[in-house]
PDB file of C-alpha atoms and ligand atoms in Angstrom:
ATOM      1  CA  MET A   1      13.071  12.235   2.023  1.00  0.00           C
ATOM      2  CA  LYS A   2      12.699   9.083   4.127  1.00  0.00           C
ATOM      3  CA  ASP A   3      12.215   6.256   1.695  1.00  0.00           C
ATOM      4  CA  ASN A   4      13.239   3.155   3.638  1.00  0.00           C
ATOM      5  CA  TRP A   5       9.572   2.095   3.680  1.00  0.00           C
ATOM      6  CA  ARG A   6      10.098   0.978   0.083  1.00  0.00           C
ATOM      7  CA  ASP A   7      12.366  -1.857   1.228  1.00  0.00           C
ATOM      8  CA  SER A   8       9.814  -3.034   3.786  1.00  0.00           C
ATOM      9  CA  ASN A   9       6.844  -5.368   3.594  1.00  0.00           C
ATOM     10  CA  PHE A  10       4.865  -3.828   0.775  1.00  0.00           C
ATOM     11  CA  LYS A  11       4.743  -5.793  -2.442  1.00  0.00           C
ATOM     12  CA  LYS A  12       6.108  -3.852  -5.411  1.00  0.00           C
ATOM     13  CA  ILE A  13       3.942  -4.182  -8.514  1.00  0.00           C
ATOM     14  CA  SER A  14       5.709  -3.991 -11.823  1.00  0.00           C
ATOM     15  CA  ILE A  15       4.150  -1.676 -14.401  1.00  0.00           C
ATOM     16  CA  SER A  16       5.316  -0.317 -17.749  1.00  0.00           C
ATOM     17  CA  GLU A  17       5.395   3.357 -16.642  1.00  0.00           C
ATOM     18  CA  ASP A  18       8.798   3.920 -15.064  1.00  0.00           C
ATOM     19  CA  TRP A  19       7.998   7.348 -13.559  1.00  0.00           C
ATOM     20  CA  PHE A  20       5.911   5.690 -10.822  1.00  0.00           C
ATOM     21  CA  GLU A  21       6.641   2.984  -8.331  1.00  0.00           C
ATOM     22  CA  VAL A  22       3.528   1.048  -7.367  1.00  0.00           C
ATOM     23  CA  TYR A  23       3.086  -0.814  -4.094  1.00  0.00           C
ATOM     24  CA  GLU A  24       0.313  -3.027  -2.816  1.00  0.00           C
ATOM     25  CA  ILE A  25      -0.449  -1.914   0.745  1.00  0.00           C
ATOM     26  CA  THR A  26      -3.437  -4.227   1.342  1.00  0.00           C
ATOM     27  CA  THR A  27      -5.511  -6.344  -1.073  1.00  0.00           C
ATOM     28  CA  ASN A  28      -7.649  -3.346  -2.043  1.00  0.00           C
ATOM     29  CA  LEU A  29      -5.197  -0.521  -1.596  1.00  0.00           C
ATOM     30  CA  PHE A  30      -2.312   0.531  -3.836  1.00  0.00           C
ATOM     31  CA  VAL A  31      -0.018   3.546  -3.910  1.00  0.00           C
ATOM     32  CA  PHE A  32       1.459   5.276  -6.965  1.00  0.00           C
ATOM     33  CA  TYR A  33       4.606   6.947  -5.768  1.00  0.00           C
ATOM     34  CA  GLU A  34       6.802   9.500  -7.566  1.00  0.00           C
ATOM     35  CA  PRO A  35      10.327   8.787  -6.270  1.00  0.00           C
ATOM     36  CA  ARG A  36      12.081  11.134  -8.717  1.00  0.00           C
ATOM     37  CA  HIS A  37      10.201  14.259  -7.714  1.00  0.00           C
ATOM     38  CA  TYR A  38      11.117  16.314  -4.640  1.00  0.00           C
ATOM     39  CA  GLU A  39       7.465  16.225  -3.548  1.00  0.00           C
ATOM     40  CA  GLN A  40       7.451  12.400  -3.438  1.00  0.00           C
ATOM     41  CA  THR A  41       3.731  12.455  -4.007  1.00  0.00           C
ATOM     42  CA  ILE A  42       1.566   9.438  -3.368  1.00  0.00           C
ATOM     43  CA  ALA A  43      -1.681   8.817  -5.236  1.00  0.00           C
ATOM     44  CA  ASN A  44      -3.745   6.287  -3.277  1.00  0.00           C
ATOM     45  CA  LEU A  45      -5.952   3.808  -5.137  1.00  0.00           C
ATOM     46  CA  VAL A  46      -8.762   2.193  -3.101  1.00  0.00           C
ATOM     47  CA  ILE A  47     -10.626  -0.542  -4.925  1.00  0.00           C
ATOM     48  CA  GLY A  48     -14.257  -1.260  -4.051  1.00  0.00           C
ATOM     49  CA  GLN A  49     -16.602  -3.894  -5.489  1.00  0.00           C
ATOM     50  CA  GLN A  50     -18.011  -1.545  -8.136  1.00  0.00           C
ATOM     51  CA  LYS A  51     -15.567   1.305  -8.409  1.00  0.00           C
ATOM     52  CA  ALA A  52     -12.073   2.406  -7.540  1.00  0.00           C
ATOM     53  CA  ALA A  53     -11.194   5.777  -6.016  1.00  0.00           C
ATOM     54  CA  LEU A  54      -7.928   7.470  -6.892  1.00  0.00           C
ATOM     55  CA  ILE A  55      -7.120   9.919  -4.130  1.00  0.00           C
ATOM     56  CA  ASP A  56      -5.063  12.726  -5.721  1.00  0.00           C
ATOM     57  CA  THR A  57      -3.305  12.557  -9.074  1.00  0.00           C
ATOM     58  CA  GLY A  58       0.258  13.666  -8.285  1.00  0.00           C
ATOM     59  CA  CYS A  59       2.466  16.023 -10.273  1.00  0.00           C
ATOM     60  CA  GLY A  60       1.166  15.114 -13.743  1.00  0.00           C
ATOM     61  CA  ILE A  61       4.531  14.077 -15.163  1.00  0.00           C
ATOM     62  CA  GLY A  62       4.087  10.332 -15.842  1.00  0.00           C
ATOM     63  CA  ASN A  63       1.055   8.677 -17.437  1.00  0.00           C
ATOM     64  CA  LEU A  64      -0.930   7.968 -14.276  1.00  0.00           C
ATOM     65  CA  ARG A  65      -4.047   6.700 -16.025  1.00  0.00           C
ATOM     66  CA  LYS A  66      -2.083   4.057 -17.869  1.00  0.00           C
ATOM     67  CA  ALA A  67      -0.379   3.031 -14.628  1.00  0.00           C
ATOM     68  CA  VAL A  68      -3.729   2.818 -12.777  1.00  0.00           C
ATOM     69  CA  GLU A  69      -5.294   0.755 -15.575  1.00  0.00           C
ATOM     70  CA  GLU A  70      -2.509  -1.774 -15.189  1.00  0.00           C
ATOM     71  CA  VAL A  71      -3.646  -2.320 -11.596  1.00  0.00           C
ATOM     72  CA  THR A  72      -7.459  -2.219 -11.844  1.00  0.00           C
ATOM     73  CA  ASP A  73     -10.096  -2.539 -14.555  1.00  0.00           C
ATOM     74  CA  LYS A  74     -12.814  -0.966 -12.341  1.00  0.00           C
ATOM     75  CA  PRO A  75     -14.114   2.501 -13.307  1.00  0.00           C
ATOM     76  CA  VAL A  76     -12.070   5.135 -11.498  1.00  0.00           C
ATOM     77  CA  VAL A  77     -13.318   8.200  -9.665  1.00  0.00           C
ATOM     78  CA  VAL A  78     -10.644  10.761  -8.768  1.00  0.00           C
ATOM     79  CA  ILE A  79     -11.023  12.525  -5.420  1.00  0.00           C
ATOM     80  CA  ASN A  80      -8.660  15.442  -4.793  1.00  0.00           C
ATOM     81  CA  THR A  81      -7.736  16.190  -1.178  1.00  0.00           C
ATOM     82  CA  HIS A  82      -7.138  19.862  -2.135  1.00  0.00           C
ATOM     83  CA  THR A  83      -6.143  22.010  -5.096  1.00  0.00           C
ATOM     84  CA  HIS A  84      -2.376  22.443  -4.769  1.00  0.00           C
ATOM     85  CA  PRO A  85      -0.935  21.564  -8.200  1.00  0.00           C
ATOM     86  CA  ASP A  86       1.017  18.498  -6.987  1.00  0.00           C
ATOM     87  CA  HIS A  87      -2.336  16.844  -6.194  1.00  0.00           C
ATOM     88  CA  LEU A  88      -4.138  17.577  -9.489  1.00  0.00           C
ATOM     89  CA  GLY A  89      -1.414  16.917 -12.044  1.00  0.00           C
ATOM     90  CA  SER A  90      -3.132  14.077 -13.923  1.00  0.00           C
ATOM     91  CA  ASN A  91      -6.777  15.093 -13.317  1.00  0.00           C
ATOM     92  CA  ARG A  92      -7.202  15.821 -17.020  1.00  0.00           C
ATOM     93  CA  GLN A  93      -6.716  12.116 -17.821  1.00  0.00           C
ATOM     94  CA  PHE A  94      -9.770  10.983 -15.851  1.00  0.00           C
ATOM     95  CA  ASP A  95     -13.481  11.264 -16.643  1.00  0.00           C
ATOM     96  CA  GLU A  96     -14.965  11.302 -13.156  1.00  0.00           C
ATOM     97  CA  ILE A  97     -13.674  13.790 -10.588  1.00  0.00           C
ATOM     98  CA  ALA A  98     -14.913  14.625  -7.091  1.00  0.00           C
ATOM     99  CA  MET A  99     -13.778  17.664  -5.128  1.00  0.00           C
ATOM    100  CA  TYR A 100     -14.758  19.559  -2.038  1.00  0.00           C
ATOM    101  CA  ASP A 101     -17.330  22.252  -2.790  1.00  0.00           C
ATOM    102  CA  HIS A 102     -15.320  25.369  -1.978  1.00  0.00           C
ATOM    103  CA  PRO A 103     -14.863  28.611  -3.987  1.00  0.00           C
ATOM    104  CA  LEU A 104     -11.143  27.865  -4.351  1.00  0.00           C
ATOM    105  CA  SER A 105     -11.703  24.424  -5.913  1.00  0.00           C
ATOM    106  CA  HIS A 106     -14.354  25.845  -8.270  1.00  0.00           C
ATOM    107  CA  ARG A 107     -11.819  28.469  -9.377  1.00  0.00           C
ATOM    108  CA  VAL A 108      -8.976  26.012  -9.934  1.00  0.00           C
ATOM    109  CA  ALA A 109     -11.223  23.563 -11.844  1.00  0.00           C
ATOM    110  CA  ALA A 110     -12.532  26.365 -14.092  1.00  0.00           C
ATOM    111  CA  ARG A 111      -9.163  27.976 -14.819  1.00  0.00           C
ATOM    112  CA  GLY A 112      -6.636  25.161 -14.536  1.00  0.00           C
ATOM    113  CA  VAL A 113      -3.045  26.029 -13.678  1.00  0.00           C
ATOM    114  CA  SER A 114      -0.798  27.889 -16.144  1.00  0.00           C
ATOM    115  CA  HIS A 115       2.432  26.590 -17.654  1.00  0.00           C
ATOM    116  CA  GLN A 116       4.335  29.316 -15.834  1.00  0.00           C
ATOM    117  CA  ILE A 117       3.096  28.217 -12.410  1.00  0.00           C
ATOM    118  CA  MET A 118       3.613  24.522 -13.180  1.00  0.00           C
ATOM    119  CA  GLN A 119       7.133  25.339 -14.381  1.00  0.00           C
ATOM    120  CA  THR A 120       8.021  27.045 -11.080  1.00  0.00           C
ATOM    121  CA  GLU A 121       6.079  24.818  -8.703  1.00  0.00           C
ATOM    122  CA  ILE A 122       6.581  21.389 -10.264  1.00  0.00           C
ATOM    123  CA  LEU A 123       9.189  21.316 -13.055  1.00  0.00           C
ATOM    124  CA  ALA A 124      12.021  23.459 -11.658  1.00  0.00           C
ATOM    125  CA  GLU A 125      15.486  21.888 -12.065  1.00  0.00           C
ATOM    126  CA  SER A 126      16.011  21.454  -8.333  1.00  0.00           C
ATOM    127  CA  LEU A 127      12.798  19.429  -7.932  1.00  0.00           C
ATOM    128  CA  VAL A 128      13.196  16.644 -10.467  1.00  0.00           C
ATOM    129  CA  ILE A 129      15.633  13.820 -11.081  1.00  0.00           C
ATOM    130  CA  LYS A 130      15.617  13.363 -14.841  1.00  0.00           C
ATOM    131  CA  PRO A 131      15.127  11.814 -17.377  1.00  0.00           C
ATOM    132  CA  TRP A 132      11.543  12.851 -18.069  1.00  0.00           C
ATOM    133  CA  PRO A 133       9.321   9.862 -18.794  1.00  0.00           C
ATOM    134  CA  ARG A 134       8.612   8.889 -22.411  1.00  0.00           C
ATOM    135  CA  GLY A 135       5.999  11.102 -24.046  1.00  0.00           C
ATOM    136  CA  PHE A 136       6.259  13.938 -21.522  1.00  0.00           C
ATOM    137  CA  ASP A 137       6.837  17.407 -22.974  1.00  0.00           C
ATOM    138  CA  PRO A 138       7.884  19.877 -20.251  1.00  0.00           C
ATOM    139  CA  SER A 139       7.758  22.871 -22.632  1.00  0.00           C
ATOM    140  CA  SER A 140       3.971  22.707 -23.028  1.00  0.00           C
ATOM    141  CA  PHE A 141       3.123  21.343 -19.581  1.00  0.00           C
ATOM    142  CA  ALA A 142       0.139  23.068 -17.933  1.00  0.00           C
ATOM    143  CA  LEU A 143      -2.987  21.954 -16.130  1.00  0.00           C
ATOM    144  CA  PRO A 144      -6.006  22.560 -18.361  1.00  0.00           C
ATOM    145  CA  SER A 145      -9.378  23.296 -16.779  1.00  0.00           C
ATOM    146  CA  PHE A 146     -11.333  20.155 -15.906  1.00  0.00           C
ATOM    147  CA  GLU A 147     -14.940  19.125 -15.253  1.00  0.00           C
ATOM    148  CA  VAL A 148     -15.890  18.141 -11.722  1.00  0.00           C
ATOM    149  CA  SER A 149     -18.587  15.446 -11.614  1.00  0.00           C
ATOM    150  CA  HIS A 150     -19.281  15.512  -7.849  1.00  0.00           C
ATOM    151  CA  TRP A 151     -19.018  18.557  -5.601  1.00  0.00           C
ATOM    152  CA  LEU A 152     -18.612  17.056  -2.133  1.00  0.00           C
ATOM    153  CA  ARG A 153     -20.009  18.634   1.030  1.00  0.00           C
ATOM    154  CA  ASP A 154     -18.679  17.967   4.497  1.00  0.00           C
ATOM    155  CA  GLY A 155     -19.978  14.533   5.577  1.00  0.00           C
ATOM    156  CA  ASP A 156     -20.815  13.314   2.047  1.00  0.00           C
ATOM    157  CA  ARG A 157     -20.020   9.692   1.327  1.00  0.00           C
ATOM    158  CA  LEU A 158     -18.862   8.362  -1.986  1.00  0.00           C
ATOM    159  CA  SER A 159     -19.718   4.699  -2.360  1.00  0.00           C
ATOM    160  CA  LEU A 160     -17.298   2.297  -4.073  1.00  0.00           C
ATOM    161  CA  GLY A 161     -19.262  -0.879  -3.297  1.00  0.00           C
ATOM    162  CA  GLY A 162     -18.505  -2.563   0.024  1.00  0.00           C
ATOM    163  CA  ARG A 163     -16.689   0.522   1.282  1.00  0.00           C
ATOM    164  CA  ASP A 164     -17.278   4.237   1.103  1.00  0.00           C
ATOM    165  CA  LEU A 165     -15.233   7.360   1.591  1.00  0.00           C
ATOM    166  CA  GLU A 166     -16.578  10.108   3.821  1.00  0.00           C
ATOM    167  CA  ALA A 167     -15.373  13.666   3.193  1.00  0.00           C
ATOM    168  CA  ILE A 168     -14.255  15.632   6.254  1.00  0.00           C
ATOM    169  CA  HIS A 169     -13.376  19.283   5.652  1.00  0.00           C
ATOM    170  CA  THR A 170      -9.969  19.903   7.252  1.00  0.00           C
ATOM    171  CA  PRO A 171      -8.625  23.360   6.322  1.00  0.00           C
ATOM    172  CA  GLY A 172      -5.249  24.628   7.570  1.00  0.00           C
ATOM    173  CA  GLU A 173      -2.742  23.565   4.925  1.00  0.00           C
ATOM    174  CA  ALA A 174      -5.163  24.685   2.212  1.00  0.00           C
ATOM    175  CA  ALA A 175      -8.621  26.211   2.625  1.00  0.00           C
ATOM    176  CA  ASP A 176     -10.283  23.473   0.558  1.00  0.00           C
ATOM    177  CA  HIS A 177      -8.461  20.506   2.111  1.00  0.00           C
ATOM    178  CA  ILE A 178     -10.427  17.355   2.965  1.00  0.00           C
ATOM    179  CA  CYS A 179      -9.605  14.043   4.585  1.00  0.00           C
ATOM    180  CA  LEU A 180     -11.441  10.878   3.526  1.00  0.00           C
ATOM    181  CA  LEU A 181     -12.508   8.283   6.041  1.00  0.00           C
ATOM    182  CA  ASP A 182     -12.837   4.646   4.993  1.00  0.00           C
ATOM    183  CA  ARG A 183     -14.630   3.079   7.972  1.00  0.00           C
ATOM    184  CA  ALA A 184     -14.712  -0.441   6.470  1.00  0.00           C
ATOM    185  CA  ASP A 185     -10.916  -0.590   6.167  1.00  0.00           C
ATOM    186  CA  ARG A 186     -10.308   1.707   9.168  1.00  0.00           C
ATOM    187  CA  ILE A 187      -8.128   4.112   7.172  1.00  0.00           C
ATOM    188  CA  LEU A 188      -8.018   7.910   7.145  1.00  0.00           C
ATOM    189  CA  PHE A 189      -6.713   9.362   3.870  1.00  0.00           C
ATOM    190  CA  CYS A 190      -5.196  12.540   5.214  1.00  0.00           C
ATOM    191  CA  GLY A 191      -3.689  14.384   2.235  1.00  0.00           C
ATOM    192  CA  ASP A 192      -1.033  16.860   3.364  1.00  0.00           C
ATOM    193  CA  ILE A 193      -1.974  17.469   6.987  1.00  0.00           C
ATOM    194  CA  LEU A 194      -0.569  14.334   8.631  1.00  0.00           C
ATOM    195  CA  LEU A 195       2.662  12.918   7.247  1.00  0.00           C
ATOM    196  CA  HIS A 196       6.289  12.022   7.846  1.00  0.00           C
ATOM    197  CA  GLY A 197       7.939  15.257   6.761  1.00  0.00           C
ATOM    198  CA  PRO A 198       6.837  18.890   6.663  1.00  0.00           C
ATOM    199  CA  VAL A 199       3.242  20.074   7.146  1.00  0.00           C
ATOM    200  CA  TRP A 200       2.847  23.371   5.288  1.00  0.00           C
ATOM    201  CA  THR A 201       0.844  26.287   6.632  1.00  0.00           C
ATOM    202  CA  HIS A 202       2.671  29.029   4.736  1.00  0.00           C
ATOM    203  CA  LEU A 203       0.892  29.122   1.382  1.00  0.00           C
ATOM    204  CA  GLU A 204      -2.005  31.451   0.603  1.00  0.00           C
ATOM    205  CA  GLY A 205      -5.102  30.129   2.376  1.00  0.00           C
ATOM    206  CA  GLY A 206      -2.974  28.261   4.940  1.00  0.00           C
ATOM    207  CA  SER A 207      -3.600  28.782   8.655  1.00  0.00           C
ATOM    208  CA  LEU A 208      -2.067  27.087  11.673  1.00  0.00           C
ATOM    209  CA  LYS A 209      -5.133  27.986  13.705  1.00  0.00           C
ATOM    210  CA  ASP A 210      -7.453  26.266  11.217  1.00  0.00           C
ATOM    211  CA  LEU A 211      -5.100  23.306  11.125  1.00  0.00           C
ATOM    212  CA  ILE A 212      -5.391  22.848  14.895  1.00  0.00           C
ATOM    213  CA  THR A 213      -9.193  23.018  14.647  1.00  0.00           C
ATOM    214  CA  SER A 214      -9.028  20.347  11.925  1.00  0.00           C
ATOM    215  CA  TYR A 215      -6.794  18.059  14.038  1.00  0.00           C
ATOM    216  CA  ARG A 216      -9.158  18.434  16.994  1.00  0.00           C
ATOM    217  CA  ARG A 217     -12.076  17.565  14.768  1.00  0.00           C
ATOM    218  CA  LEU A 218     -10.278  14.463  13.458  1.00  0.00           C
ATOM    219  CA  MET A 219      -9.677  13.371  17.062  1.00  0.00           C
ATOM    220  CA  GLY A 220     -13.480  12.930  17.186  1.00  0.00           C
ATOM    221  CA  TYR A 221     -13.081  10.121  14.610  1.00  0.00           C
ATOM    222  CA  PHE A 222     -10.050   8.581  16.347  1.00  0.00           C
ATOM    223  CA  ASP A 223     -11.878   5.308  17.147  1.00  0.00           C
ATOM    224  CA  ASP A 224     -12.930   4.873  13.501  1.00  0.00           C
ATOM    225  CA  PHE A 225      -9.497   4.284  11.954  1.00  0.00           C
ATOM    226  CA  ASP A 226      -6.139   2.618  12.650  1.00  0.00           C
ATOM    227  CA  HIS A 227      -3.970   3.873   9.823  1.00  0.00           C
ATOM    228  CA  LEU A 228      -3.237   7.103   8.016  1.00  0.00           C
ATOM    229  CA  MET A 229      -2.596   7.316   4.284  1.00  0.00           C
ATOM    230  CA  PRO A 230      -1.008  10.651   3.365  1.00  0.00           C
ATOM    231  CA  SER A 231      -0.314  12.062  -0.101  1.00  0.00           C
ATOM    232  CA  HIS A 232       3.466  12.444   0.304  1.00  0.00           C
ATOM    233  CA  ASN A 233       6.627  10.661   1.357  1.00  0.00           C
ATOM    234  CA  GLU A 234       5.559   7.520   3.152  1.00  0.00           C
ATOM    235  CA  PRO A 235       2.287   5.533   3.206  1.00  0.00           C
ATOM    236  CA  TRP A 236       0.546   3.491   5.926  1.00  0.00           C
ATOM    237  CA  LEU A 237       1.311   5.480   9.073  1.00  0.00           C
ATOM    238  CA  ASP A 238       0.172   4.742  12.576  1.00  0.00           C
ATOM    239  CA  LYS A 239      -2.746   6.874  13.775  1.00  0.00           C
ATOM    240  CA  ASP A 240      -0.759   8.065  16.806  1.00  0.00           C
ATOM    241  CA  LEU A 241       0.732  10.650  14.474  1.00  0.00           C
ATOM    242  CA  LEU A 242      -2.566  12.578  14.810  1.00  0.00           C
ATOM    243  CA  PRO A 243      -2.386  13.381  18.570  1.00  0.00           C
ATOM    244  CA  GLU A 244       1.375  13.872  18.186  1.00  0.00           C
ATOM    245  CA  THR A 245       0.966  16.429  15.395  1.00  0.00           C
ATOM    246  CA  LEU A 246      -1.869  18.168  17.236  1.00  0.00           C
ATOM    247  CA  ALA A 247       0.364  18.525  20.324  1.00  0.00           C
ATOM    248  CA  GLY A 248       3.196  19.865  18.146  1.00  0.00           C
ATOM    249  CA  ALA A 249       0.956  22.428  16.446  1.00  0.00           C
ATOM    250  CA  GLU A 250      -0.374  23.586  19.845  1.00  0.00           C
ATOM    251  CA  LYS A 251       3.212  24.094  21.043  1.00  0.00           C
ATOM    252  CA  VAL A 252       3.982  26.201  17.977  1.00  0.00           C
ATOM    253  CA  VAL A 253       0.963  28.431  18.637  1.00  0.00           C
ATOM    254  CA  SER A 254       1.706  28.825  22.351  1.00  0.00           C
ATOM    255  CA  GLY A 255       5.363  29.719  21.648  1.00  0.00           C
ATOM    256  CA  GLN A 256       6.739  26.600  23.388  1.00  0.00           C
ATOM    257  CA  ALA A 257       8.373  25.066  20.318  1.00  0.00           C
ATOM    258  CA  GLU A 258      11.858  25.783  19.016  1.00  0.00           C
ATOM    259  CA  SER A 259      12.318  26.751  15.416  1.00  0.00           C
ATOM    260  CA  ARG A 260      14.952  27.594  12.885  1.00  0.00           C
ATOM    261  CA  GLU A 261      14.825  29.663   9.744  1.00  0.00           C
ATOM    262  CA  ILE A 262      15.122  27.808   6.458  1.00  0.00           C
ATOM    263  CA  ILE A 263      15.000  28.639   2.756  1.00  0.00           C
ATOM    264  CA  ASP A 264      12.879  26.105   0.884  1.00  0.00           C
ATOM    265  CA  PRO A 265      13.580  24.922  -2.703  1.00  0.00           C
ATOM    266  CA  TRP A 266      11.229  27.664  -3.978  1.00  0.00           C
ATOM    267  CA  ASN A 267      13.379  30.291  -2.254  1.00  0.00           C
ATOM    268  CA  ARG A 268      10.841  31.088   0.456  1.00  0.00           C
ATOM    269  CA  ARG A 269      12.135  32.065   3.872  1.00  0.00           C
ATOM    270  CA  LEU A 270      10.225  29.936   6.414  1.00  0.00           C
ATOM    271  CA  ARG A 271      10.164  28.893  10.065  1.00  0.00           C
ATOM    272  CA  GLN A 272      10.636  25.197  10.598  1.00  0.00           C
ATOM    273  CA  TYR A 273       9.507  23.536  13.840  1.00  0.00           C
ATOM    274  CA  SER A 274      10.889  19.982  14.076  1.00  0.00           C
ATOM    275  CA  PHE A 275       9.218  17.227  16.075  1.00  0.00           C
ATOM    276  CA  GLY A 276      11.098  14.093  15.055  1.00  0.00           C
ATOM    277  CA  ARG A 277       9.130  12.348  12.344  1.00  0.00           C
ATOM    278  CA  PHE A 278       7.255  15.486  11.248  1.00  0.00           C
ATOM    279  CA  GLU A 279       7.834  19.219  10.992  1.00  0.00           C
ATOM    280  CA  ILE A 280       5.579  22.244  10.850  1.00  0.00           C
ATOM    281  CA  LEU A 281       6.425  25.096   8.477  1.00  0.00           C
ATOM    282  CA  THR A 282       5.145  28.635   8.971  1.00  0.00           C
ATOM    283  CA  ASN A 283       6.105  32.028   7.550  1.00  0.00           C
TER     284      ASN A 283
HETATM  285 ZN1  LIG B   1       1.064  18.348  -1.300  1.00  0.00          ZN
END
C-alpha cells in the first residue's frame, strides 16, 4: 500500500532474515515489517528493562524469532492483538504468549489454524511476492495449537520493567481484539482498528457498532498517548487518526458516507467507505 514511510526518518536495521525489514522507531521500539505480503503486517517490539514484548507475530512466513533475537537478547513475551491468522503466524516459535481472555482466543489457541485456511488466507498467489524465504515450506504450512501463558483481562497490565502494557478490550474488527497502552512512552498499540488503509468489519465476529463503542472508549484515554502503532501498513501514526476514524465510522452508520462496491483479493464483495488516509470496509 503506502510505503513511503520506509524512506523517512526511521533507521533501518540490517538482519540476516530477508523476509522482514526492521526499523528502529525509538530507542526501545522496533518494527518487523513484511513488505512482500499483501497484508504488510507489522510486528511491534517494545523493549523494557527486564523483558521485551512482541505485539503480534505476522503471517508466519519468515523466521521471526531469529529476526527478533538479532535485535534484543531480552526474554520475549508475545502479545496478540486478536486471533486473525496474519497476527499469529509465528506464535509457535515463542515460549511465552499473552492473549485476551475470550472464548474465540481460547478456541484458536487450542485448535490452531489448518493448512487449508492458511493457504487461502495467507499464501494465495495474489497475496505474496516470491521468492519464499529460505527454509519455508508452503506445502506443509499451518498454525499448530499453542500454549497461552497469560490470559489477559480488560485493564490488566503486563510489566516489562520501566514500562508496562495495559490491555483495553476493543471489539469491532474482531470480537477478541485488544489495544495495548504504553503510558510511559505515550503510545497506543492499536492492532487493526486504527491504521492507514482499510479497517475491516466484514469478517465473522466483526461489528461496526462495536467498533464505534471501542473508538469512543479509546477517546477516554486520549490524553495518555501521542502516537499510534498499528499492525499493518505504516507505523508511528499521529493520534488524531482516532477522532478522525471515529467520525468516519459514525458517518457510515448514519448513512452520510459515500461508498463503492469492491471485490477484495479473497473474492469477497464488500462496501468500501473512503476517508482519505483510511477506509472502512463492510459487507
Ligand atoms: Zn490484520
